PDB file of N, CA and C in Angstrom:
ATOM      1  N   UNK F1026      13.035  -0.485  46.653  1.00  0.00           N
ATOM      2  CA  UNK F1026      12.754  -0.082  45.291  1.00  0.00           C
ATOM      3  C   UNK F1026      14.401   0.257  44.977  1.00  0.00           C
ATOM      4  N   UNK F1027      14.447   0.104  44.132  1.00  0.00           N
ATOM      5  CA  UNK F1027      16.442   0.806  43.846  1.00  0.00           C
ATOM      6  C   UNK F1027      15.271   2.009  42.769  1.00  0.00           C
ATOM      7  N   UNK F1028      16.277   2.670  42.333  1.00  0.00           N
ATOM      8  CA  UNK F1028      15.946   3.364  41.497  1.00  0.00           C
ATOM      9  C   UNK F1028      17.209   3.432  40.519  1.00  0.00           C
ATOM     10  N   UNK F1029      16.840   2.772  39.568  1.00  0.00           N
ATOM     11  CA  UNK F1029      17.845   2.924  38.354  1.00  0.00           C
ATOM     12  C   UNK F1029      18.015   3.933  37.097  1.00  0.00           C
ATOM     13  N   UNK F1030      19.024   4.161  36.957  1.00  0.00           N
ATOM     14  CA  UNK F1030      18.977   5.916  35.953  1.00  0.00           C
ATOM     15  C   UNK F1030      19.663   4.956  34.959  1.00  0.00           C
ATOM     16  N   UNK F1031      19.424   5.483  33.307  1.00  0.00           N
ATOM     17  CA  UNK F1031      20.125   5.296  32.329  1.00  0.00           C
ATOM     18  C   UNK F1031      20.587   6.094  31.540  1.00  0.00           C
ATOM     19  N   UNK F1032      21.408   6.535  31.292  1.00  0.00           N
ATOM     20  CA  UNK F1032      22.316   7.416  30.228  1.00  0.00           C
ATOM     21  C   UNK F1032      21.978   7.198  29.115  1.00  0.00           C
ATOM     22  N   UNK F1033      21.762   8.447  28.295  1.00  0.00           N
ATOM     23  CA  UNK F1033      21.933   8.201  26.800  1.00  0.00           C
ATOM     24  C   UNK F1033      23.325   9.029  26.073  1.00  0.00           C
ATOM     25  N   UNK F1034      24.303   8.554  25.666  1.00  0.00           N
ATOM     26  CA  UNK F1034      25.420   9.727  25.511  1.00  0.00           C
ATOM     27  C   UNK F1034      25.511   9.122  23.793  1.00  0.00           C
ATOM     28  N   UNK F1035      25.038   7.664  23.473  1.00  0.00           N
ATOM     29  CA  UNK F1035      24.884   8.099  21.437  1.00  0.00           C
ATOM     30  C   UNK F1035      24.157   7.482  21.300  1.00  0.00           C
ATOM     31  N   UNK F1036      23.784   8.648  20.392  1.00  0.00           N
ATOM     32  CA  UNK F1036      21.954   8.425  20.164  1.00  0.00           C
ATOM     33  C   UNK F1036      22.314   8.062  18.318  1.00  0.00           C
ATOM     34  N   UNK F1037      21.969   6.787  18.075  1.00  0.00           N
ATOM     35  CA  UNK F1037      22.431   6.731  16.337  1.00  0.00           C
ATOM     36  C   UNK F1037      20.442   6.563  16.200  1.00  0.00           C
ATOM     37  N   UNK F1038      20.182   7.696  14.617  1.00  0.00           N
ATOM     38  CA  UNK F1038      19.063   7.524  14.426  1.00  0.00           C
ATOM     39  C   UNK F1038      19.227   6.663  12.758  1.00  0.00           C
ATOM     40  N   UNK F1039      18.338   4.810  12.842  1.00  0.00           N
ATOM     41  CA  UNK F1039      18.634   4.547  11.959  1.00  0.00           C
ATOM     42  C   UNK F1039      17.815   4.837  11.052  1.00  0.00           C
ATOM     43  N   UNK F1040      18.003   4.683   9.468  1.00  0.00           N
ATOM     44  CA  UNK F1040      16.564   5.223   8.415  1.00  0.00           C
ATOM     45  C   UNK F1040      16.237   4.198   8.376  1.00  0.00           C
ATOM     46  N   UNK F1041      15.017   4.084   7.933  1.00  0.00           N
ATOM     47  CA  UNK F1041      13.610   3.144   7.568  1.00  0.00           C
ATOM     48  C   UNK F1041      14.015   2.707   5.874  1.00  0.00           C
ATOM     49  N   UNK F1042      14.078   1.930   5.636  1.00  0.00           N
ATOM     50  CA  UNK F1042      14.343   1.220   3.789  1.00  0.00           C
ATOM     51  C   UNK F1042      12.610   0.775   3.721  1.00  0.00           C
ATOM     52  N   UNK F1043      11.901   1.649   2.544  1.00  0.00           N
ATOM     53  CA  UNK F1043      10.433   1.491   2.570  1.00  0.00           C
ATOM     54  C   UNK F1043      11.014   0.931   0.968  1.00  0.00           C
ATOM     55  N   UNK F1044      12.092   0.422   0.830  1.00  0.00           N
ATOM     56  CA  UNK F1044      11.547  -0.031  -0.709  1.00  0.00           C
ATOM     57  C   UNK F1044      10.767  -0.814  -1.105  1.00  0.00           C
ATOM     58  N   UNK F1045      11.685  -1.934   0.108  1.00  0.00           N
ATOM     59  CA  UNK F1045      10.578  -3.972   0.261  1.00  0.00           C
ATOM     60  C   UNK F1045       9.199  -2.889   0.471  1.00  0.00           C
ATOM     61  N   UNK F1046       9.063  -2.267   1.252  1.00  0.00           N
ATOM     62  CA  UNK F1046       6.857  -2.114   1.225  1.00  0.00           C
ATOM     63  C   UNK F1046       6.951  -1.809  -0.285  1.00  0.00           C
ATOM     64  N   UNK F1047       6.944  -0.999  -0.793  1.00  0.00           N
ATOM     65  CA  UNK F1047       6.668  -0.093  -2.040  1.00  0.00           C
ATOM     66  C   UNK F1047       6.339  -0.935  -2.859  1.00  0.00           C
ATOM     67  N   UNK F1048       8.040  -2.003  -2.969  1.00  0.00           N
ATOM     68  CA  UNK F1048       7.512  -3.497  -4.036  1.00  0.00           C
ATOM     69  C   UNK F1048       6.128  -3.587  -3.824  1.00  0.00           C
ATOM     70  N   UNK F1049       6.647  -4.748  -2.075  1.00  0.00           N
ATOM     71  CA  UNK F1049       5.189  -5.352  -2.051  1.00  0.00           C
ATOM     72  C   UNK F1049       3.665  -4.588  -2.592  1.00  0.00           C
ATOM     73  N   UNK F1050       3.615  -3.639  -1.607  1.00  0.00           N
ATOM     74  CA  UNK F1050       2.883  -2.687  -2.358  1.00  0.00           C
ATOM     75  C   UNK F1050       2.309  -2.286  -3.553  1.00  0.00           C
ATOM     76  N   UNK F1051       3.071  -2.594  -4.555  1.00  0.00           N
ATOM     77  CA  UNK F1051       2.605  -2.047  -6.042  1.00  0.00           C
ATOM     78  C   UNK F1051       2.404  -3.693  -6.408  1.00  0.00           C
ATOM     79  N   UNK F1052       3.113  -4.241  -6.470  1.00  0.00           N
ATOM     80  CA  UNK F1052       2.360  -5.737  -6.486  1.00  0.00           C
ATOM     81  C   UNK F1052       1.234  -6.237  -5.845  1.00  0.00           C
ATOM     82  N   UNK F1053       1.089  -6.406  -5.379  1.00  0.00           N
ATOM     83  CA  UNK F1053      -0.681  -5.832  -4.553  1.00  0.00           C
ATOM     84  C   UNK F1053      -1.599  -5.338  -5.049  1.00  0.00           C
ATOM     85  N   UNK F1054      -1.203  -4.188  -5.113  1.00  0.00           N
ATOM     86  CA  UNK F1054      -2.284  -3.603  -6.158  1.00  0.00           C
ATOM     87  C   UNK F1054      -2.374  -3.923  -7.410  1.00  0.00           C
ATOM     88  N   UNK F1055      -1.579  -4.464  -8.093  1.00  0.00           N
ATOM     89  CA  UNK F1055      -1.438  -4.971  -9.284  1.00  0.00           C
ATOM     90  C   UNK F1055      -2.316  -6.703  -9.661  1.00  0.00           C
ATOM     91  N   UNK F1056      -1.682  -6.807  -8.624  1.00  0.00           N
ATOM     92  CA  UNK F1056      -2.891  -8.346  -8.375  1.00  0.00           C
ATOM     93  C   UNK F1056      -3.832  -8.217  -8.028  1.00  0.00           C
ATOM     94  N   UNK F1057      -4.060  -7.189  -7.152  1.00  0.00           N
ATOM     95  CA  UNK F1057      -5.737  -7.225  -7.139  1.00  0.00           C
ATOM     96  C   UNK F1057      -6.332  -5.963  -7.969  1.00  0.00           C
ATOM     97  N   UNK F1058      -6.098  -5.908  -8.973  1.00  0.00           N
ATOM     98  CA  UNK F1058      -6.338  -4.882  -9.888  1.00  0.00           C
ATOM     99  C   UNK F1058      -6.911  -6.391 -11.290  1.00  0.00           C
ATOM    100  N   UNK F1059      -5.712  -7.687 -11.285  1.00  0.00           N
ATOM    101  CA  UNK F1059      -6.378  -7.764 -12.003  1.00  0.00           C
ATOM    102  C   UNK F1059      -7.111  -9.517 -11.617  1.00  0.00           C
ATOM    103  N   UNK F1060      -7.187  -9.393 -10.494  1.00  0.00           N
ATOM    104  CA  UNK F1060      -8.209 -10.517  -9.658  1.00  0.00           C
ATOM    105  C   UNK F1060      -9.459  -9.801 -10.386  1.00  0.00           C
ATOM    106  N   UNK F1061      -9.824  -8.199  -9.458  1.00  0.00           N
ATOM    107  CA  UNK F1061     -10.741  -7.695  -9.994  1.00  0.00           C
ATOM    108  C   UNK F1061     -11.370  -7.410 -11.898  1.00  0.00           C
ATOM    109  N   UNK F1062     -10.554  -7.315 -12.216  1.00  0.00           N
ATOM    110  CA  UNK F1062     -10.778  -7.823 -13.933  1.00  0.00           C
ATOM    111  C   UNK F1062     -11.367  -8.769 -14.053  1.00  0.00           C
ATOM    112  N   UNK F1063     -10.792  -9.871 -13.831  1.00  0.00           N
ATOM    113  CA  UNK F1063     -11.162 -11.064 -13.825  1.00  0.00           C
ATOM    114  C   UNK F1063     -12.599 -11.066 -13.512  1.00  0.00           C
ATOM    115  N   UNK F1064     -13.185 -10.992 -12.154  1.00  0.00           N
ATOM    116  CA  UNK F1064     -14.334 -11.233 -11.614  1.00  0.00           C
ATOM    117  C   UNK F1064     -14.540 -10.000 -12.028  1.00  0.00           C
ATOM    118  N   UNK F1065     -14.934  -9.585 -12.837  1.00  0.00           N
ATOM    119  CA  UNK F1065     -15.553  -8.893 -13.157  1.00  0.00           C
ATOM    120  C   UNK F1065     -16.219  -9.046 -15.115  1.00  0.00           C
ATOM    121  N   UNK F1066     -14.889  -9.278 -15.602  1.00  0.00           N
ATOM    122  CA  UNK F1066     -15.222  -9.828 -16.861  1.00  0.00           C
ATOM    123  C   UNK F1066     -16.005 -10.865 -17.396  1.00  0.00           C
ATOM    124  N   UNK F1067     -15.733 -11.718 -15.781  1.00  0.00           N
ATOM    125  CA  UNK F1067     -16.446 -13.071 -16.058  1.00  0.00           C
ATOM    126  C   UNK F1067     -17.566 -13.602 -15.829  1.00  0.00           C
ATOM    127  N   UNK F1068     -18.362 -11.939 -15.386  1.00  0.00           N
ATOM    128  CA  UNK F1068     -20.119 -11.417 -14.825  1.00  0.00           C
ATOM    129  C   UNK F1068     -20.350 -10.520 -14.990  1.00  0.00           C
ATOM    130  N   UNK F1069     -20.300 -10.491 -16.236  1.00  0.00           N
ATOM    131  CA  UNK F1069     -20.981  -9.717 -17.088  1.00  0.00           C
ATOM    132  C   UNK F1069     -21.712  -9.264 -17.677  1.00  0.00           C
ATOM    133  N   UNK F1070     -22.528 -10.624 -17.513  1.00  0.00           N
ATOM    134  CA  UNK F1070     -24.134 -10.903 -18.365  1.00  0.00           C
ATOM    135  C   UNK F1070     -25.432 -10.907 -17.269  1.00  0.00           C
ATOM    136  N   UNK F1071     -25.098 -10.648 -16.586  1.00  0.00           N
ATOM    137  CA  UNK F1071     -25.888  -9.531 -14.885  1.00  0.00           C
ATOM    138  C   UNK F1071     -25.751  -8.790 -14.533  1.00  0.00           C
ATOM    139  N   UNK F1072     -25.833  -7.794 -15.424  1.00  0.00           N
ATOM    140  CA  UNK F1072     -24.736  -6.108 -14.822  1.00  0.00           C
ATOM    141  C   UNK F1072     -25.805  -5.988 -13.855  1.00  0.00           C
ATOM    142  N   UNK F1073     -25.920  -5.814 -13.352  1.00  0.00           N
ATOM    143  CA  UNK F1073     -26.842  -5.318 -11.652  1.00  0.00           C
ATOM    144  C   UNK F1073     -26.153  -5.374 -10.011  1.00  0.00           C
ATOM    145  N   UNK F1074     -26.989  -4.929  -9.497  1.00  0.00           N
ATOM    146  CA  UNK F1074     -26.041  -5.470  -7.988  1.00  0.00           C
ATOM    147  C   UNK F1074     -26.854  -5.959  -7.680  1.00  0.00           C
ATOM    148  N   UNK F1075     -27.029  -7.232  -7.604  1.00  0.00           N
ATOM    149  CA  UNK F1075     -27.663  -8.065  -6.984  1.00  0.00           C
ATOM    150  C   UNK F1075     -26.476  -9.091  -7.498  1.00  0.00           C
ATOM    151  N   UNK F1076     -26.034  -9.061  -8.706  1.00  0.00           N
ATOM    152  CA  UNK F1076     -24.566  -9.775  -9.251  1.00  0.00           C
ATOM    153  C   UNK F1076     -23.422  -9.973  -8.152  1.00  0.00           C
ATOM    154  N   UNK F1077     -22.960 -10.707  -7.076  1.00  0.00           N
ATOM    155  CA  UNK F1077     -21.693 -10.746  -6.675  1.00  0.00           C
ATOM    156  C   UNK F1077     -20.453 -10.505  -6.743  1.00  0.00           C
ATOM    157  N   UNK F1078     -20.433 -11.625  -7.688  1.00  0.00           N
ATOM    158  CA  UNK F1078     -19.055 -11.761  -8.235  1.00  0.00           C
ATOM    159  C   UNK F1078     -18.953 -10.929  -8.882  1.00  0.00           C
ATOM    160  N   UNK F1079     -19.090  -9.524  -9.356  1.00  0.00           N
ATOM    161  CA  UNK F1079     -19.147  -8.475  -9.989  1.00  0.00           C
ATOM    162  C   UNK F1079     -19.492  -7.163  -9.390  1.00  0.00           C
ATOM    163  N   UNK F1080     -20.038  -7.297  -7.857  1.00  0.00           N
ATOM    164  CA  UNK F1080     -19.519  -6.189  -6.984  1.00  0.00           C
ATOM    165  C   UNK F1080     -18.148  -6.750  -6.124  1.00  0.00           C
ATOM    166  N   UNK F1081     -17.927  -7.727  -6.451  1.00  0.00           N
ATOM    167  CA  UNK F1081     -16.514  -8.061  -5.649  1.00  0.00           C
ATOM    168  C   UNK F1081     -15.692  -7.624  -6.233  1.00  0.00           C
ATOM    169  N   UNK F1082     -15.467  -7.733  -7.625  1.00  0.00           N
ATOM    170  CA  UNK F1082     -14.318  -7.595  -8.791  1.00  0.00           C
ATOM    171  C   UNK F1082     -14.339  -5.982  -8.640  1.00  0.00           C
ATOM    172  N   UNK F1083     -15.728  -5.123  -8.917  1.00  0.00           N
ATOM    173  CA  UNK F1083     -15.132  -3.395  -8.763  1.00  0.00           C
ATOM    174  C   UNK F1083     -14.593  -4.031  -7.445  1.00  0.00           C
ATOM    175  N   UNK F1084     -15.238  -3.766  -6.314  1.00  0.00           N
ATOM    176  CA  UNK F1084     -14.402  -3.801  -4.971  1.00  0.00           C
ATOM    177  C   UNK F1084     -12.964  -3.954  -4.878  1.00  0.00           C
ATOM    178  N   UNK F1085     -12.379  -4.934  -5.857  1.00  0.00           N
ATOM    179  CA  UNK F1085     -11.192  -5.439  -5.667  1.00  0.00           C
ATOM    180  C   UNK F1085     -10.219  -4.163  -6.677  1.00  0.00           C
ATOM    181  N   UNK F1086     -10.730  -4.215  -7.412  1.00  0.00           N
ATOM    182  CA  UNK F1086     -10.382  -2.811  -8.355  1.00  0.00           C
ATOM    183  C   UNK F1086     -10.234  -1.692  -7.352  1.00  0.00           C
ATOM    184  N   UNK F1087     -11.717  -1.262  -6.770  1.00  0.00           N
ATOM    185  CA  UNK F1087     -11.111   0.288  -6.443  1.00  0.00           C
ATOM    186  C   UNK F1087     -10.115  -0.368  -5.371  1.00  0.00           C
ATOM    187  N   UNK F1088     -10.563  -1.114  -4.362  1.00  0.00           N
ATOM    188  CA  UNK F1088      -9.342  -1.077  -3.275  1.00  0.00           C
ATOM    189  C   UNK F1088      -7.377  -1.319  -3.772  1.00  0.00           C
ATOM    190  N   UNK F1089      -8.037  -1.923  -5.107  1.00  0.00           N
ATOM    191  CA  UNK F1089      -6.163  -1.524  -5.673  1.00  0.00           C
ATOM    192  C   UNK F1089      -6.007  -0.597  -5.481  1.00  0.00           C
ATOM    193  N   UNK F1090      -6.780   0.837  -6.436  1.00  0.00           N
ATOM    194  CA  UNK F1090      -6.206   1.871  -6.807  1.00  0.00           C
ATOM    195  C   UNK F1090      -5.636   2.637  -5.086  1.00  0.00           C
ATOM    196  N   UNK F1091      -6.543   2.080  -4.226  1.00  0.00           N
ATOM    197  CA  UNK F1091      -6.069   2.830  -2.893  1.00  0.00           C
ATOM    198  C   UNK F1091      -5.414   2.654  -2.551  1.00  0.00           C
ATOM    199  N   UNK F1092      -4.631   1.059  -2.627  1.00  0.00           N
ATOM    200  CA  UNK F1092      -3.300   0.595  -1.838  1.00  0.00           C
ATOM    201  C   UNK F1092      -2.408   1.163  -3.151  1.00  0.00           C
ATOM    202  N   UNK F1093      -2.423   1.439  -4.102  1.00  0.00           N
ATOM    203  CA  UNK F1093      -1.580   2.475  -5.037  1.00  0.00           C
ATOM    204  C   UNK F1093      -1.595   3.954  -4.766  1.00  0.00           C
ATOM    205  N   UNK F1094      -2.607   4.244  -4.200  1.00  0.00           N
ATOM    206  CA  UNK F1094      -2.334   5.765  -3.576  1.00  0.00           C
ATOM    207  C   UNK F1094      -1.848   5.736  -2.713  1.00  0.00           C
ATOM    208  N   UNK F1095      -2.196   5.016  -1.582  1.00  0.00           N
ATOM    209  CA  UNK F1095      -1.017   5.459  -0.234  1.00  0.00           C
ATOM    210  C   UNK F1095       0.577   4.258  -0.800  1.00  0.00           C
ATOM    211  N   UNK F1096       0.541   3.295  -1.175  1.00  0.00           N
ATOM    212  CA  UNK F1096       1.762   3.148  -1.973  1.00  0.00           C
ATOM    213  C   UNK F1096       2.720   4.401  -2.470  1.00  0.00           C
ATOM    214  N   UNK F1097       2.127   5.655  -2.831  1.00  0.00           N
ATOM    215  CA  UNK F1097       2.236   6.485  -3.666  1.00  0.00           C
ATOM    216  C   UNK F1097       3.110   7.496  -2.293  1.00  0.00           C
ATOM    217  N   UNK F1098       2.184   7.716  -1.562  1.00  0.00           N
ATOM    218  CA  UNK F1098       1.902   8.657  -0.689  1.00  0.00           C
ATOM    219  C   UNK F1098       3.504   8.303  -0.280  1.00  0.00           C
ATOM    220  N   UNK F1099       3.758   6.512   0.393  1.00  0.00           N
ATOM    221  CA  UNK F1099       4.416   6.596   1.275  1.00  0.00           C
ATOM    222  C   UNK F1099       6.289   6.629   0.450  1.00  0.00           C
ATOM    223  N   UNK F1100       6.035   6.629  -0.316  1.00  0.00           N
ATOM    224  CA  UNK F1100       7.175   6.879  -1.612  1.00  0.00           C
ATOM    225  C   UNK F1100       7.593   8.041  -1.571  1.00  0.00           C
ATOM    226  N   UNK F1101       6.152   9.458  -1.733  1.00  0.00           N
ATOM    227  CA  UNK F1101       7.039  10.629  -1.541  1.00  0.00           C
ATOM    228  C   UNK F1101       7.537  11.044  -0.576  1.00  0.00           C
ATOM    229  N   UNK F1102       6.512  10.970   0.545  1.00  0.00           N
ATOM    230  CA  UNK F1102       7.127  11.424   1.845  1.00  0.00           C
ATOM    231  C   UNK F1102       8.374  10.465   2.270  1.00  0.00           C
ATOM    232  N   UNK F1103       8.628   9.284   1.664  1.00  0.00           N
ATOM    233  CA  UNK F1103      10.448   9.069   1.983  1.00  0.00           C
ATOM    234  C   UNK F1103      11.080   9.915   1.063  1.00  0.00           C
ATOM    235  N   UNK F1104      11.038   9.593  -0.277  1.00  0.00           N
ATOM    236  CA  UNK F1104      11.709  10.821  -0.687  1.00  0.00           C
ATOM    237  C   UNK F1104      11.733  12.133  -0.081  1.00  0.00           C
ATOM    238  N   UNK F1105      10.661  12.394   0.126  1.00  0.00           N
ATOM    239  CA  UNK F1105      10.636  14.158   0.383  1.00  0.00           C
ATOM    240  C   UNK F1105      11.805  14.234   1.664  1.00  0.00           C
ATOM    241  N   UNK F1106      11.649  13.427   2.743  1.00  0.00           N
ATOM    242  CA  UNK F1106      12.617  12.986   3.738  1.00  0.00           C
ATOM    243  C   UNK F1106      13.990  12.674   4.030  1.00  0.00           C
ATOM    244  N   UNK F1107      14.704  12.506   2.804  1.00  0.00           N
ATOM    245  CA  UNK F1107      15.802  11.541   2.224  1.00  0.00           C
ATOM    246  C   UNK F1107      16.208  12.702   1.949  1.00  0.00           C
ATOM    247  N   UNK F1108      15.369  13.429   1.520  1.00  0.00           N
ATOM    248  CA  UNK F1108      16.231  14.803   0.343  1.00  0.00           C
ATOM    249  C   UNK F1108      16.732  16.031   1.337  1.00  0.00           C
ATOM    250  N   UNK F1109      15.826  15.738   2.030  1.00  0.00           N
ATOM    251  CA  UNK F1109      15.910  17.098   2.851  1.00  0.00           C
ATOM    252  C   UNK F1109      17.160  16.833   4.199  1.00  0.00           C
ATOM    253  N   UNK F1110      17.598  15.667   4.746  1.00  0.00           N
ATOM    254  CA  UNK F1110      18.108  14.478   5.345  1.00  0.00           C
ATOM    255  C   UNK F1110      19.651  15.493   4.854  1.00  0.00           C
ATOM    256  N   UNK F1111      19.660  14.714   3.533  1.00  0.00           N
ATOM    257  CA  UNK F1111      21.066  15.105   2.794  1.00  0.00           C
ATOM    258  C   UNK F1111      21.130  16.624   2.504  1.00  0.00           C
TER     259      UNK F1111
END
């Protein structure tokens, strides 16, 4: 068995660009919010827990808020990291 050695003489650190991720998560949150609103508004006639489309609509709205909060956290962490580096 041969022993292989590797040396790292120059380490380049690449910064990740999170702008496309932030834009995609923003659009996804708004789309899910719209779907949730449409499902909820079209099924308001029977307002109870057995109304599946109403419950799914509320779930879409809650999920969109969670996606937007995660997007905001990613954006804040990235902006804080870039301000520390500079």
